[in-house]
Coordinates of C-alpha atoms and ligand atoms in Angstrom, one line a residue:
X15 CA 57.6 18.1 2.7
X16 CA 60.6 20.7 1.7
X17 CA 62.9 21.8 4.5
X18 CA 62.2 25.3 5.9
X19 CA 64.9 27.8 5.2
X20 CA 66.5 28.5 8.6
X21 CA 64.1 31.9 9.2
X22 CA 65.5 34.1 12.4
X23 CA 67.7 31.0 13.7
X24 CA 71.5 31.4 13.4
X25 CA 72.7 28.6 10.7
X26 CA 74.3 25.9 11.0
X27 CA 77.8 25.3 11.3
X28 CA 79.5 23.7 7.9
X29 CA 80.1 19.8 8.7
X30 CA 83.3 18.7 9.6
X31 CA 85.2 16.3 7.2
X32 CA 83.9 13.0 8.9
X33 CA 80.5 14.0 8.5
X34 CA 80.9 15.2 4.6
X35 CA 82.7 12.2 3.9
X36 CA 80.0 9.5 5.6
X37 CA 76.9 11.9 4.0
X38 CA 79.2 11.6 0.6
X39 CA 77.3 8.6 -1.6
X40 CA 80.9 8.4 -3.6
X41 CA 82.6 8.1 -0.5
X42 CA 80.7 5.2 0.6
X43 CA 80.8 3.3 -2.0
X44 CA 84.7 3.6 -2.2
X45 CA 84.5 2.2 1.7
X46 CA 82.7 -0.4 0.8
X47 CA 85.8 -1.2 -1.4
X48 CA 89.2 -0.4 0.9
X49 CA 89.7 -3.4 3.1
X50 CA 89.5 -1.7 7.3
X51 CA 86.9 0.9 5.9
X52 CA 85.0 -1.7 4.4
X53 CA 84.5 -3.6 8.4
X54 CA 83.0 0.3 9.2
X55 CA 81.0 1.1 6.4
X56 CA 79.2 -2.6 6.8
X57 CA 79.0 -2.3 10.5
X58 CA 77.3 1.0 10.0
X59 CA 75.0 -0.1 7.3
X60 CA 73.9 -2.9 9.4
X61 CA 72.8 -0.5 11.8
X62 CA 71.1 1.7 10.4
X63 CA 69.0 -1.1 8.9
X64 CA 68.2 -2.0 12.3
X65 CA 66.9 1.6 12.7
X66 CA 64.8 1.3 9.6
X67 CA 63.5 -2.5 10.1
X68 CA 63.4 -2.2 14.2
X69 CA 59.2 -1.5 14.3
X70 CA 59.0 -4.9 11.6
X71 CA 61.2 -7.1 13.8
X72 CA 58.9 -5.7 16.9
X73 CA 55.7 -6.7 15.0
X74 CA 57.2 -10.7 13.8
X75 CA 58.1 -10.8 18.1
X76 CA 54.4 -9.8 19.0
X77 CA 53.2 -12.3 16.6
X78 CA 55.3 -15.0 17.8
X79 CA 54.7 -14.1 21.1
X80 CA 50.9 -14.4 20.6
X81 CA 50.6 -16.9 18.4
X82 CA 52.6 -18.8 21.0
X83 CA 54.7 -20.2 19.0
X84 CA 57.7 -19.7 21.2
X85 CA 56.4 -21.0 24.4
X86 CA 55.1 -24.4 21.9
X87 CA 58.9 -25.0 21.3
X88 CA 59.8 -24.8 24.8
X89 CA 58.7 -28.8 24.0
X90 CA 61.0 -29.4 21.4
X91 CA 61.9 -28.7 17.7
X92 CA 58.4 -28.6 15.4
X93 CA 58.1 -28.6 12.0
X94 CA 56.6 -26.1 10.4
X95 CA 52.9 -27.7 9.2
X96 CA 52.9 -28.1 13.6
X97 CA 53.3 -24.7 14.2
X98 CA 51.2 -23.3 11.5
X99 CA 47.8 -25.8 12.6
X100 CA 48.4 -25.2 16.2
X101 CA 48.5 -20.7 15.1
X102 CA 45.7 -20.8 12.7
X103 CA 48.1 -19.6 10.2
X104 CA 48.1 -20.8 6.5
X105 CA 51.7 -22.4 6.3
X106 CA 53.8 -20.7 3.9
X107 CA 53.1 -17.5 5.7
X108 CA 54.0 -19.6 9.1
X109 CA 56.9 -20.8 7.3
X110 CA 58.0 -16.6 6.8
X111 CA 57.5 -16.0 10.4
X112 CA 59.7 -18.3 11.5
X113 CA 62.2 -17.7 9.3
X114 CA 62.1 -14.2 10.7
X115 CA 62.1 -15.9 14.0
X116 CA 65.0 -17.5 13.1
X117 CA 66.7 -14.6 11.4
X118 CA 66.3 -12.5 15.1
X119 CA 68.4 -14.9 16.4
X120 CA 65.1 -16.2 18.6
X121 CA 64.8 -19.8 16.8
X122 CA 67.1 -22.2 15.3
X123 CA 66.1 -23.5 12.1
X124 CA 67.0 -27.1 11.6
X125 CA 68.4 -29.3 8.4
X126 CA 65.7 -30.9 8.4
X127 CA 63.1 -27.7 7.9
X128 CA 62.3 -28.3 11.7
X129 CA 62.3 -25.5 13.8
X130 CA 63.3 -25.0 17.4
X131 CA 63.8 -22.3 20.4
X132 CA 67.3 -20.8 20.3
X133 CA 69.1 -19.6 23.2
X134 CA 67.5 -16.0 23.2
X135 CA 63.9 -17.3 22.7
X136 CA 64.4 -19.5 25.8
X137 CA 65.9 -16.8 27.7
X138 CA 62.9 -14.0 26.5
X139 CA 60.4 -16.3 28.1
X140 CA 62.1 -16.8 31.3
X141 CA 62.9 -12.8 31.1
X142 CA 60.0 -12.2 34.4
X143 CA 57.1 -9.9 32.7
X144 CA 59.0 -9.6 29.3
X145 CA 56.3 -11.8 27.5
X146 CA 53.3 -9.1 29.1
X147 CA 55.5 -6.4 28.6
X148 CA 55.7 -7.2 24.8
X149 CA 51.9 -8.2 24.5
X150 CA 51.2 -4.6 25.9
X151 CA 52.5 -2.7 23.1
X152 CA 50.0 -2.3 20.7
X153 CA 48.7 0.4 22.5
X154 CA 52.4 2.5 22.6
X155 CA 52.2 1.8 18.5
X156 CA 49.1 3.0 17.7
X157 CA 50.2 5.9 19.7
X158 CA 53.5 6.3 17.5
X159 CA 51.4 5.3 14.2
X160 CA 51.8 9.3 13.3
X161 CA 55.1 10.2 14.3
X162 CA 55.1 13.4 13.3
X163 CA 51.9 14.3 14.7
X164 CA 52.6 12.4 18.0
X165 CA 55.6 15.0 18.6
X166 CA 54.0 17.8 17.4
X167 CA 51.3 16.7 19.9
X168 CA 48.3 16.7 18.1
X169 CA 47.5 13.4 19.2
X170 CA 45.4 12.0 21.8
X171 CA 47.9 8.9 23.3
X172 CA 46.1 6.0 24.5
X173 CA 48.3 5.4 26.9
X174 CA 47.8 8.5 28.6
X175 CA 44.4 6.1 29.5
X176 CA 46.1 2.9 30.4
X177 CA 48.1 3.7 33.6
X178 CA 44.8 5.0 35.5
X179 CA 46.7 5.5 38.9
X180 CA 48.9 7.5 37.0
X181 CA 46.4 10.6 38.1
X182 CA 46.1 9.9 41.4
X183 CA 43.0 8.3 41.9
X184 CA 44.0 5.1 41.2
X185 CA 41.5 2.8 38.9
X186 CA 37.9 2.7 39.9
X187 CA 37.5 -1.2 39.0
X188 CA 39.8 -3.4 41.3
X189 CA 40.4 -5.7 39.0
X190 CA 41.7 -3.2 36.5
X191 CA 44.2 -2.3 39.1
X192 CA 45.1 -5.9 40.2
X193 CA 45.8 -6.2 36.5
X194 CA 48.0 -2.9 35.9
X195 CA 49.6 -4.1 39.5
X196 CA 50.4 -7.1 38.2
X197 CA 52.0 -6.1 34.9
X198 CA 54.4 -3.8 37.2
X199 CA 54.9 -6.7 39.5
X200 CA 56.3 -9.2 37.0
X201 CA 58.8 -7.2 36.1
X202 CA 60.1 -6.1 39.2
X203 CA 62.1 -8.8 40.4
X204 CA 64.9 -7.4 37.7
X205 CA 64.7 -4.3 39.0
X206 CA 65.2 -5.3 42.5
X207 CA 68.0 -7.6 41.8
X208 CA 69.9 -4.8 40.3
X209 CA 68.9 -2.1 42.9
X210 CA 70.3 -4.2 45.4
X211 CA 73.6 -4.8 43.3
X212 CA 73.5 -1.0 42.8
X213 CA 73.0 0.0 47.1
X214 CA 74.1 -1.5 49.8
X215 CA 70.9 -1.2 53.1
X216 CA 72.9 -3.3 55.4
X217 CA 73.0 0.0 57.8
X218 CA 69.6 0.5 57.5
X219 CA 66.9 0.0 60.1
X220 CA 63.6 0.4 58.2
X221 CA 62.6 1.3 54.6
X222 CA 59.5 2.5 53.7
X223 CA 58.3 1.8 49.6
X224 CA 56.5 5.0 48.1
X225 CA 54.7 3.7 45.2
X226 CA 55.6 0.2 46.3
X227 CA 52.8 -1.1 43.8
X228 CA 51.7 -5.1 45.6
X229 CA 54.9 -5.4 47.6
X230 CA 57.2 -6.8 44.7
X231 CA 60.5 -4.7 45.2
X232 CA 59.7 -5.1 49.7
X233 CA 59.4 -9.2 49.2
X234 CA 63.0 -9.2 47.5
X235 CA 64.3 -6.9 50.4
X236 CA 62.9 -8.6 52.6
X237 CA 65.0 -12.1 51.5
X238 CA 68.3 -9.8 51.0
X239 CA 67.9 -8.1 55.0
X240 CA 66.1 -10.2 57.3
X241 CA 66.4 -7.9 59.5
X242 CA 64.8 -5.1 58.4
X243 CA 61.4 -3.3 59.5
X244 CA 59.3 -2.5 56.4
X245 CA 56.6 -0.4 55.2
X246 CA 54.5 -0.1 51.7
X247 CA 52.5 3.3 50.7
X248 CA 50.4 3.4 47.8
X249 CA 47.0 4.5 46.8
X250 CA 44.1 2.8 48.7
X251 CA 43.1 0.7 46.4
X252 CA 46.8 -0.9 44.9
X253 CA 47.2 -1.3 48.5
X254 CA 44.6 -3.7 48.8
X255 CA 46.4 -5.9 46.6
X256 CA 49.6 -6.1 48.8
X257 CA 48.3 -8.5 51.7
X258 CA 48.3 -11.2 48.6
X259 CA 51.4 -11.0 47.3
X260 CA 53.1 -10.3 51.2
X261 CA 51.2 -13.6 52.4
X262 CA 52.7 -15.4 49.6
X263 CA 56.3 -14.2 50.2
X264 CA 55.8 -14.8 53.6
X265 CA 56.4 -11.5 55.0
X266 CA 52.7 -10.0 55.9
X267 CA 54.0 -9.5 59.7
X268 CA 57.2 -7.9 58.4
X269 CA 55.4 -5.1 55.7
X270 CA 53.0 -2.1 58.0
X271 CA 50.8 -1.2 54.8
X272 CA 50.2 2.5 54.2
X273 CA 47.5 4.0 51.8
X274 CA 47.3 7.8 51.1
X275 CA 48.4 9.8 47.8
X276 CA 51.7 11.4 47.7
X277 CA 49.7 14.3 46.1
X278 CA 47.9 15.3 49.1
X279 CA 48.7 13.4 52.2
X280 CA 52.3 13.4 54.6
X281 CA 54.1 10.4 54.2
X282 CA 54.3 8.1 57.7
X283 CA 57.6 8.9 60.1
X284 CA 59.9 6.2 61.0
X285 CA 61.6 4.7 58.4
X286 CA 65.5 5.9 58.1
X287 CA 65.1 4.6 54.3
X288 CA 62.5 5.8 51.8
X289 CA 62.6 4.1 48.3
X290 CA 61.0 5.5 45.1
X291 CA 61.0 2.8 42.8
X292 CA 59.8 3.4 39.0
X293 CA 58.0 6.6 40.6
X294 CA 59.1 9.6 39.7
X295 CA 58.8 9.1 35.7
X296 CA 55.3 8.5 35.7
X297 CA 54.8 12.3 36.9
X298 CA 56.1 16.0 36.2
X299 CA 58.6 18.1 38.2
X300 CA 55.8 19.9 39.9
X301 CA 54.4 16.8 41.3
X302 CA 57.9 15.0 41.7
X303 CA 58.7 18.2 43.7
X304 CA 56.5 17.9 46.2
X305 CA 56.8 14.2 46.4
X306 CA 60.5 14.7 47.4
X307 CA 59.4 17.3 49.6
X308 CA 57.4 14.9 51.4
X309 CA 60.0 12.5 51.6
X310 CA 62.4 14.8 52.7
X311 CA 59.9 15.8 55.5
X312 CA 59.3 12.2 56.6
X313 CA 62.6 11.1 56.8
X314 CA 65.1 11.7 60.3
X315 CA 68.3 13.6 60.1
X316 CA 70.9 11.5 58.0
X317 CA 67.7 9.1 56.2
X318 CA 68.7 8.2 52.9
X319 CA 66.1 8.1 50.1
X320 CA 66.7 5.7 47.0
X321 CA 65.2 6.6 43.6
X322 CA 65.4 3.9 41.0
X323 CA 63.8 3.4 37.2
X324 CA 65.0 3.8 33.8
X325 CA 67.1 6.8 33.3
X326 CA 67.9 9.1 30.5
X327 CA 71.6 8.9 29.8
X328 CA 71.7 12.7 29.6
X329 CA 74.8 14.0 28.2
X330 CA 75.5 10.3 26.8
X331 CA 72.1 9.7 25.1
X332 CA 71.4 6.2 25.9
X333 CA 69.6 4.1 23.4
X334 CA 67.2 2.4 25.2
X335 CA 66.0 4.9 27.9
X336 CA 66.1 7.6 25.3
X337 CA 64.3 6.0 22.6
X338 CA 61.5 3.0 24.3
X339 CA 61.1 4.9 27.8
X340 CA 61.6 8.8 26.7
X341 CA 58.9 8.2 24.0
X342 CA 56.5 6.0 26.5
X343 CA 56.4 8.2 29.3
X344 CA 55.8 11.2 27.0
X345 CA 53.1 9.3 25.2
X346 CA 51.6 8.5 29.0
X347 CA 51.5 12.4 28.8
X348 CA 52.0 12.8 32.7
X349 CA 55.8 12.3 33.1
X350 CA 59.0 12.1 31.7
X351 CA 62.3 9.8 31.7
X352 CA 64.7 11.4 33.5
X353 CA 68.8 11.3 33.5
X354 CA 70.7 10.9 36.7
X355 CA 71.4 14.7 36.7
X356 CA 68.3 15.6 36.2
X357 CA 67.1 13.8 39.3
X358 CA 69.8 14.6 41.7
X359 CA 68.6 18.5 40.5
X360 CA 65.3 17.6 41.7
X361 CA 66.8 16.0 45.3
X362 CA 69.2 19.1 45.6
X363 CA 65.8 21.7 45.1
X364 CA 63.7 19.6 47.4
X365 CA 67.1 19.8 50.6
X366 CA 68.8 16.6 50.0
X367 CA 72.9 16.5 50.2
X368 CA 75.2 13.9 49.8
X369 CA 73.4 12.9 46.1
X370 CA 75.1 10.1 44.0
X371 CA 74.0 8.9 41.0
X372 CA 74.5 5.1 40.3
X373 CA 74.6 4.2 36.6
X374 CA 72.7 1.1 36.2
X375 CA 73.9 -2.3 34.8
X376 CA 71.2 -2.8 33.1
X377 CA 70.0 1.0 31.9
X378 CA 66.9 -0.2 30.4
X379 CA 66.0 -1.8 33.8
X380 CA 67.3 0.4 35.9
X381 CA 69.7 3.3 37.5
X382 CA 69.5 4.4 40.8
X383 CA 69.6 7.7 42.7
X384 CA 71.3 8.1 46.3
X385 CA 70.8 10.9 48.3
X386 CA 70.5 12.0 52.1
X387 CA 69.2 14.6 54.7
X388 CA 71.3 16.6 56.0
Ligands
SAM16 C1 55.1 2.4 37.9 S1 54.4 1.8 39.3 C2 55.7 1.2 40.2 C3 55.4 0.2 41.3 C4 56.6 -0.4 42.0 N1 57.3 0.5 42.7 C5 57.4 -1.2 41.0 O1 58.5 -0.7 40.6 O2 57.0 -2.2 40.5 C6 54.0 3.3 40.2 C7 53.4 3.2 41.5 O3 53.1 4.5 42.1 C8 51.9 4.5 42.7 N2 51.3 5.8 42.7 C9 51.0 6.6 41.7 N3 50.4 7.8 42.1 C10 50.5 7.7 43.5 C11 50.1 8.6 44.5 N4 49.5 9.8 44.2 N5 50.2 8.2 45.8 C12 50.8 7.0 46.1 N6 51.2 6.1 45.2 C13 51.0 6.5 43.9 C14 51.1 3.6 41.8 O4 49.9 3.1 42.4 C15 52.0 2.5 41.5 O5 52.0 1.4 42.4

């Protein structure tokens, strides 16, 4: 395809010198030469590399990751004729995976041709719901197999399909939702351990969860503030999967368990705290609008609400809400990954003062969002 000449937009502005010199193919190869330049100019080749070879490294995790091969080493080092019997996979194409493996800096690959789990392999399998997180992803890359077509969108994203409650009705089949519940679940004792870094609910009396899935993020702040009164609202039928998950953490007598749609029905009075956790990017301003409206109407004068997921870093692109969530919740179709600003917009519009934004540890876990009633 030939570039478009700029038709009825203003040009653009001539590069500066840095950018001329690092789009010069002469000037790069005399940095790769002068000793200082040369520690940039391999530095930035490296990464761009990364950019071009990041969906290949993605494809060697899933298959290590499904061919188990990781969670096999957790035993010990294995040679490779081992790994490749136990995979079904003929050995000298074992013997490339690993070496890839290796080479990702998830395996160590001994002297003696053995290999064995490295530091970051251990620590991706004890990463809670990393290991479901990555075996999900064939669906977000067939969505992304046309690019081009996907932005333009002229495609029809599967995932728009997976995340049934996504449309409010919540999935016919319960075991479809106990399943999508329990992919959110595993994942969210990360995000509650760096919410509650993030805010401090020692003043607080009694939180209510909107969207609170099973009761993952109330059974960690439950532990943190035994003293607080809780409450979980979610669509009739995740709710059903709560009682579970609350029994097990010992808490059912703690948690009063509210079903309803934020769509359509008020949100219950009482809580001086209402959280929103890995809500509001699953839907669109209009929706998040009157979500926040409803939050803002629940809540007594001086109730804090708490909004917390992956944010965009706005002004300071961030690389791995703006690339992995940005393009996943625009393939889901129905929402969008916003920045800090961008949210605290959305609180100002629906009444809320007082809004800070809390820049996450963790970005691609989460940020949170602090605001009150005034
Ligand atoms: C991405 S999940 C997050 C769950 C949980 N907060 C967490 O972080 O693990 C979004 C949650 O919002 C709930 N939800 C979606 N639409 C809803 C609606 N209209 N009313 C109430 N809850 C809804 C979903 O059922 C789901 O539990």
């Amino acid at each position: 395809m030939t570039d478009q000449p700029f038709a009825g937009v203003v040009p653009p502005a001539r590069p500066g010198l840095i950018l001329r010199l690092a789009g010069s193919r002469r000037f790069q190869a005399f940095a790769a030469r002068v000793p200082g330049l040369r520690r940039i100019a391999r530095a930035e080749g490296a990464a761009l590399f990364d950019l071009v070879a990041g969906f290949v490294q993605s494809q060697a995790l899933l298959a290590l990751v499904e061919l188990r091969v990781l969670h096999r080493l957790q035993e010990g080092a294995l040679p490779v004729a081992a790994l490749a019997a136990f995979a079904q996979v003929p050995p000298e194409r074992m013997q490339i995976l690993l070496q890839a493996g290796a080479a990702m800096g998830l395996l160590n690959r001994r002297r003696d041709g053995r290999f064995a789990l490295a530091p970051r392999g251990a620590a991706l399998l004890a990463v809670p719901g990393l290991v479901a997180m990555i075996r999900h992803h064939p669906v977000l890359y067939r969505d992304l197999a046309d690019p081009v077509a996907f932005f333009r969108g002229q495609t029809d994203p599967e995932l728009a399909r997976f995340w049934p409650y996504v449309f409010g009705a919540g999935a016919t089949d319960p075991a479809v939702t106990a399943e999508y519940s329990a992919l959110m679940a595993d994942s969210q004792s990360l995000v509650a351990e760096d919410v509650l870094r993030l805010v401090d609910l020692s003043d607080a009396r009694h939180l209510l969860d909107v969207g609170g899935g099973s009761g993952a993020f109330l059974a960690a702040v439950a532990a943190a503030y035994p003293a607080l009164a809780l409450g979980l609202f979610d669509l009739p039928d995740v709710v059903k999967t709560a009682p579970q998950r609350l029994a097990a953490a010992g808490i059912s007598g703690r948690v009063a368990l509210h079903s309803g749609s934020f769509r359509t029905d008020a949100l219950p009075q009482g809580a001086d705290v209402i959280s929103l956790i890995r809500v509001l990017y699953d839907h669109a301003d209009a929706t998040v609008a009157g979500l926040l409206a409803r939050v803002h109407a629940a809540l007594p004068q001086g109730g804090r609400v708490l909004v917390a997921e992956p944010m965009s870093g706005g002004a300071r692109p961030d690389r791995a809400t703006d690339t992995y969530f940005a393009l996943y919740t625009l393939a889901m179709q129905t929402g969008r990954t916003r920045s800090g600003a961008e949210i605290a917009g959305l609180l100002a519009a629906a009444g809320f003062t007082g809004i800070r934004v809390l820049p996450g540890y963790r970005p691609f876990v989460t940020s949170a969002v602090v605001a009150t009633r005034a």
